[in-house]
mmCIF file of C-alpha atoms in Angstrom:
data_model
loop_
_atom_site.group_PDB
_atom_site.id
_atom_site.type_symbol
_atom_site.label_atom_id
_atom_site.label_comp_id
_atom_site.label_asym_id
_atom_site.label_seq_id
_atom_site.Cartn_x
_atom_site.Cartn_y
_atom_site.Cartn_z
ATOM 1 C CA UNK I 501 183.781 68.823 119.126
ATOM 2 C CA UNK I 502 181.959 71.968 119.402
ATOM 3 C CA UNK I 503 180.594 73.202 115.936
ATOM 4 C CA UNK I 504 179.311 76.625 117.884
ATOM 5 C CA UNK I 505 181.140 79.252 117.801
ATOM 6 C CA UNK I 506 181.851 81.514 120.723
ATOM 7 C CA UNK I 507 180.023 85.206 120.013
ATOM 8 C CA UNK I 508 182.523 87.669 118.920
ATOM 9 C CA UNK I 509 182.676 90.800 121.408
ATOM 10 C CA UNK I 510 183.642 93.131 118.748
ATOM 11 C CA UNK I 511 180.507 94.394 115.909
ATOM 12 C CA UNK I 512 181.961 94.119 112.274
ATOM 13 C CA UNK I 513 182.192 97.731 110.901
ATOM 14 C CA UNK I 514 179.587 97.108 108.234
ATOM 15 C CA UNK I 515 176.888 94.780 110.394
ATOM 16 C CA UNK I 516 174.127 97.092 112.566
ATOM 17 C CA UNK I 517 174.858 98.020 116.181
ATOM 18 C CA UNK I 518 171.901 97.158 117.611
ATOM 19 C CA UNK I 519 171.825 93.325 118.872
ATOM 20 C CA UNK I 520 169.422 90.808 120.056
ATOM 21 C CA UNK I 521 169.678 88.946 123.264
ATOM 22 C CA UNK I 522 167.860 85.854 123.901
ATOM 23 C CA UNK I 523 167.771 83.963 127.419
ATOM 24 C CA UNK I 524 169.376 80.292 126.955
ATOM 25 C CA UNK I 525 169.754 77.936 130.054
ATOM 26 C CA UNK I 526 173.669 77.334 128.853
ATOM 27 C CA UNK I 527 175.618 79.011 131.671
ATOM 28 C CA UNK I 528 179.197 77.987 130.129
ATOM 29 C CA UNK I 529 178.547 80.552 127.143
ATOM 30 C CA UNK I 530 180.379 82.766 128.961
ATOM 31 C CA UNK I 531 177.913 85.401 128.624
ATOM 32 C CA UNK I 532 176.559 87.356 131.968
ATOM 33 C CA UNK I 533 173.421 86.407 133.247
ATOM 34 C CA UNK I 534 173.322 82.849 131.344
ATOM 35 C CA UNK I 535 172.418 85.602 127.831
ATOM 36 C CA UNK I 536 173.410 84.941 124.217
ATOM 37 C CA UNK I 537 173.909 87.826 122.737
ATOM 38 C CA UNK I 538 173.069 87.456 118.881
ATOM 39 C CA UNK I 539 174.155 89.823 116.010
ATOM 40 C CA UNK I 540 172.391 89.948 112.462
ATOM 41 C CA UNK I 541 174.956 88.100 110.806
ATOM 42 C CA UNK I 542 174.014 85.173 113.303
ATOM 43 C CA UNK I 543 171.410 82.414 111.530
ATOM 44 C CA UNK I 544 168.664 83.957 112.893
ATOM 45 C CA UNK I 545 168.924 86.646 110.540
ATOM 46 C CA UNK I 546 168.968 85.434 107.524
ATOM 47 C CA UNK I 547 166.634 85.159 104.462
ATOM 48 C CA UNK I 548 164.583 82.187 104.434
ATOM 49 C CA UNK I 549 163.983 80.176 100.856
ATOM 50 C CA UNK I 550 161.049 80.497 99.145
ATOM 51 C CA UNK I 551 158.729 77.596 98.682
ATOM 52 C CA UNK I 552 157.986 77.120 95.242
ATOM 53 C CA UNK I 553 154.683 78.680 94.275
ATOM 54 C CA UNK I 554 154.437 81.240 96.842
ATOM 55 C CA UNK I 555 154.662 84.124 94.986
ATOM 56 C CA UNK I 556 151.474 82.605 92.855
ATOM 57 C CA UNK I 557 149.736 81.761 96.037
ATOM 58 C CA UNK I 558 150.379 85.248 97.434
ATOM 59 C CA UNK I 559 148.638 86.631 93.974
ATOM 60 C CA UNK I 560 145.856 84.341 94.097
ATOM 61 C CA UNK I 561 144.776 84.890 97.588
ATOM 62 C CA UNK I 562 144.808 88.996 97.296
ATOM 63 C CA UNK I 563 143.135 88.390 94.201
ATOM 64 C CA UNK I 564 140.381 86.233 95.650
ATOM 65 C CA UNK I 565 140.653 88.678 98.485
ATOM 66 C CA UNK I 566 139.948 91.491 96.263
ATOM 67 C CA UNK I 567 137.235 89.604 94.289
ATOM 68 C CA UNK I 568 135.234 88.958 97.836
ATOM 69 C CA UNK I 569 135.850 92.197 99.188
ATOM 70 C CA UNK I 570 134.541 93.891 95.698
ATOM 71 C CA UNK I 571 131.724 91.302 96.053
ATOM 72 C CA UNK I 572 130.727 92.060 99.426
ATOM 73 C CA UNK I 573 131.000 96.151 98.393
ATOM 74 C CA UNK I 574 128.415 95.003 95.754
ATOM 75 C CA UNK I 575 126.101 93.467 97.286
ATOM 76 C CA UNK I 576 125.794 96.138 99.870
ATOM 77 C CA UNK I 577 125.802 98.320 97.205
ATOM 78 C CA UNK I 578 122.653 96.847 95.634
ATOM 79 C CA UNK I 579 121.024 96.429 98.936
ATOM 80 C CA UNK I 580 121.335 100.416 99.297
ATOM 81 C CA UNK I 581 120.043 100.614 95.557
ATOM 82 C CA UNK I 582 116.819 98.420 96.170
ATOM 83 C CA UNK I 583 116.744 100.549 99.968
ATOM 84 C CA UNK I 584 116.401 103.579 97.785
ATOM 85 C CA UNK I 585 114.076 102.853 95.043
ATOM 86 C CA UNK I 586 112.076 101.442 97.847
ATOM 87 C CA UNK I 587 112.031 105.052 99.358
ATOM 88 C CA UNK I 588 111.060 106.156 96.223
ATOM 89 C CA UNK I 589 108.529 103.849 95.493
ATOM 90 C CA UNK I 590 107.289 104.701 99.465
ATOM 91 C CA UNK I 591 107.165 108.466 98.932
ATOM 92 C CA UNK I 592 105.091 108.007 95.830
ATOM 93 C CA UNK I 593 102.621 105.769 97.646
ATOM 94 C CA UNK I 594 102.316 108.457 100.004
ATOM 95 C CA UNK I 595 101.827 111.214 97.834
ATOM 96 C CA UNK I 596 99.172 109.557 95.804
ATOM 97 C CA UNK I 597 97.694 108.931 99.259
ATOM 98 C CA UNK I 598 98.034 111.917 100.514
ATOM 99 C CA UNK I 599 95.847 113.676 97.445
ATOM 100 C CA UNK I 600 93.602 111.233 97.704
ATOM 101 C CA UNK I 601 92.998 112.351 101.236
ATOM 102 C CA UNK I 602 93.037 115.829 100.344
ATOM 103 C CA UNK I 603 90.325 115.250 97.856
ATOM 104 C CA UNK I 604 88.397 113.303 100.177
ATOM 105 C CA UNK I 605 88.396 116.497 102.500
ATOM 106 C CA UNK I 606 86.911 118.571 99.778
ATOM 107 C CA UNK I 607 84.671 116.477 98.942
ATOM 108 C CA UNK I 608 83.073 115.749 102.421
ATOM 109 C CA UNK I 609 83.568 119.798 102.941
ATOM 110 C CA UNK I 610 81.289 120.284 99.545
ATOM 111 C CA UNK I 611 78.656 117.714 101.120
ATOM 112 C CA UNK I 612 78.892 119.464 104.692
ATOM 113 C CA UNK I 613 78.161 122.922 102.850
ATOM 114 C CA UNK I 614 74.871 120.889 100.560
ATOM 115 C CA UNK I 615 74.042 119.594 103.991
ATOM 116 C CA UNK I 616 73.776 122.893 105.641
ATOM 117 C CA UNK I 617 71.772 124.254 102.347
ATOM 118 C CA UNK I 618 69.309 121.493 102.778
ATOM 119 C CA UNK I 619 68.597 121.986 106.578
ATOM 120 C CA UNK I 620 66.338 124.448 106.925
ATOM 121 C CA UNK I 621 64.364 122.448 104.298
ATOM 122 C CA UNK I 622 64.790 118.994 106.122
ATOM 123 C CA UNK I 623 63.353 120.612 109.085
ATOM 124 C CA UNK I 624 60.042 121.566 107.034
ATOM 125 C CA UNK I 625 59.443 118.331 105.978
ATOM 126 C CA UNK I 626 60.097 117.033 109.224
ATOM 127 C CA UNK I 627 57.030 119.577 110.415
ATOM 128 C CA UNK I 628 55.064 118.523 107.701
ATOM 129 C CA UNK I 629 55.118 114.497 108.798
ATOM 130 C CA UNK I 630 54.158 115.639 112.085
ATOM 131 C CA UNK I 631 51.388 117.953 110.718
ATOM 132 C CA UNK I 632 50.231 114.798 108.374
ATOM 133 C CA UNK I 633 50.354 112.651 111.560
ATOM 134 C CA UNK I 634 48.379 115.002 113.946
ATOM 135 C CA UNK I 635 45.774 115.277 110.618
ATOM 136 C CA UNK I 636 45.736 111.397 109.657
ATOM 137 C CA UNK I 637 44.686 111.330 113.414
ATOM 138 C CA UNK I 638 41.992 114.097 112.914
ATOM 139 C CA UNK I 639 40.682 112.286 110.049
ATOM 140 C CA UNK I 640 40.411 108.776 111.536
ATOM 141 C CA UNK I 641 38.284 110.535 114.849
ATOM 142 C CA UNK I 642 35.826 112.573 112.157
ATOM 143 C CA UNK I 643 35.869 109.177 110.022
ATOM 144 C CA UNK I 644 35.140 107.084 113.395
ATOM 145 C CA UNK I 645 32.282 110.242 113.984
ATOM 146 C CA UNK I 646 30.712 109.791 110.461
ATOM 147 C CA UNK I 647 30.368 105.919 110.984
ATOM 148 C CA UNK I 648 28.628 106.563 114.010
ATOM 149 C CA UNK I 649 26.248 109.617 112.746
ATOM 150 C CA UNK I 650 25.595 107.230 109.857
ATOM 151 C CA UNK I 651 24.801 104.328 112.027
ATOM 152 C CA UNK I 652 22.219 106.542 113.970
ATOM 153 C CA UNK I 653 20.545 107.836 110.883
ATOM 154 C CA UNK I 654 20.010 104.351 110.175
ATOM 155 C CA UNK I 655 18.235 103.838 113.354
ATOM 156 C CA UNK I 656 16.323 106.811 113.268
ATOM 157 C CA UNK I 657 12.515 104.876 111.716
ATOM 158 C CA UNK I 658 11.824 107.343 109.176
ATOM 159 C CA UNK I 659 8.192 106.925 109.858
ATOM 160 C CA UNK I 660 9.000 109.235 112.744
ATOM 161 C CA UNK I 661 9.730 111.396 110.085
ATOM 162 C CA UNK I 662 6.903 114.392 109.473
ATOM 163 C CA UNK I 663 6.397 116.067 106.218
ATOM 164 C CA UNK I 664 5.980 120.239 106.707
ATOM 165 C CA UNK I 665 4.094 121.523 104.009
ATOM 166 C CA UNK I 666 6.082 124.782 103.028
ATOM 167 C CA UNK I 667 3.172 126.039 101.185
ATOM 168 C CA UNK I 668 0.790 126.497 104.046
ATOM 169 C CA UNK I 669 1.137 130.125 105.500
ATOM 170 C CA UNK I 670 2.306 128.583 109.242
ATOM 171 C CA UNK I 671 5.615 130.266 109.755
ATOM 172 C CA UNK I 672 8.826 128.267 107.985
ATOM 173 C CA UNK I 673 12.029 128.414 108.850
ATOM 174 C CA UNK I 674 13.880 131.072 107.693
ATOM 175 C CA UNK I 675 17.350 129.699 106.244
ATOM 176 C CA UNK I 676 15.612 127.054 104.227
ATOM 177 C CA UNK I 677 13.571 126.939 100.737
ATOM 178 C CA UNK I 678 13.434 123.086 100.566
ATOM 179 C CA UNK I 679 10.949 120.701 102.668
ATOM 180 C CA UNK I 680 12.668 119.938 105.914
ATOM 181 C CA UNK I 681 11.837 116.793 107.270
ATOM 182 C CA UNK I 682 11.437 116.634 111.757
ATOM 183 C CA UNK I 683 12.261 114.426 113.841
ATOM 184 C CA UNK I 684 9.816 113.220 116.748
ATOM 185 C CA UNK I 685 11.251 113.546 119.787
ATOM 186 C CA UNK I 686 12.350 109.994 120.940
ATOM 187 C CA UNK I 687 14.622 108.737 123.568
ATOM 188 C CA UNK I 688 17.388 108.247 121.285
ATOM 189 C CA UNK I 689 20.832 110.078 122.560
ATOM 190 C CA UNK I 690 22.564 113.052 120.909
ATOM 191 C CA UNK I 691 25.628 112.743 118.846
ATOM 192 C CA UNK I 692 28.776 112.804 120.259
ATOM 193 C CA UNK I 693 30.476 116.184 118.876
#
């Protein structure tokens, strides 16, 4: 026996209008185009039973939901917090670096301007090592000249040597009041100027 019941072709008066159709392969339902036509009163439409628990599942997961979302908002909240304090900490660094660079400017702009007060003096004593050069050199020819004068007096026999008797009325030299001593003429060379 058939326990399905044929669909009714007339809506109840307090049911919806609007109807689902689903396909079905059953061709004797007597429906056009092999369609059941199914109203909300039909099985399909009705509540389903709660499991047990469900509602304390349902309350759990949002809550756990809830608890990871607000976690999640957290965390990126604290990464944003440590972010900023690191900007902070950043813009300090810079600042302090920044004065000390400024300072550094003034300070190599105060040793530019001692420089340039010193220059002129730098370049005497760099003309006075070159005038103690050119005399250390003058000094070591008329020290080399004196060594060789002195060597040549010590040649010079000073048996060669005459006495002049100031006192005698022959003409002296002019220049001089003490006895002069002169020299024979001998083959020995002249000094070098």
């Amino acid at each position: 026996m058939d326990t399905t019941q044929p669909p009714s072709t007339t809506a109840p008066t307090d049911a919806p209008t609007t109807a689902t159709t689903l396909p079905t392969s059953d061709a004797a339902s007597g429906a056009p185009g092999g369609v059941v036509i199914m109203r909300p009163e039909d099985e399909l439409f009705k509540p389903v039973p709660k499991p047990p628990g469900l509602e304390e599942a349902t309350a759990t997961m949002f809550q756990n939901i809830s608890a990871y979302l607000r976690g999640e908002l957290t965390a990126t909240t604290e990464d944003y917090k440590l972010l900023e304090s690191m900007n902070i900490l950043a813009t300090e660094k810079y600042k302090e670096m920044t004065d000390t660079a400024s300072g550094l400017t003034a300070f190599m702009q105060s040793l530019q301007d001692k420089y340039a007060a010193i220059h002129p003096y730098l370049l005497q004593i760099d003309n006075i090592d070159k005038n103690v050069l050119e005399l250390e050199k003058t000094v070591n020819l008329l020290d080399e000249y004196t060594k060789r004068l002195e060597a040549k007096f010590k040649t010079i026999d000073k048996s060669q040597l005459v006495r002049i008797d100031t006192s005698s009325p022959a003409p002296a030299p002019a220049a001089s009041s003490n006895p002069t001593f002169t020299s024979i003429p001998s083959s020995t060379p002249s000094p070098m100027p």
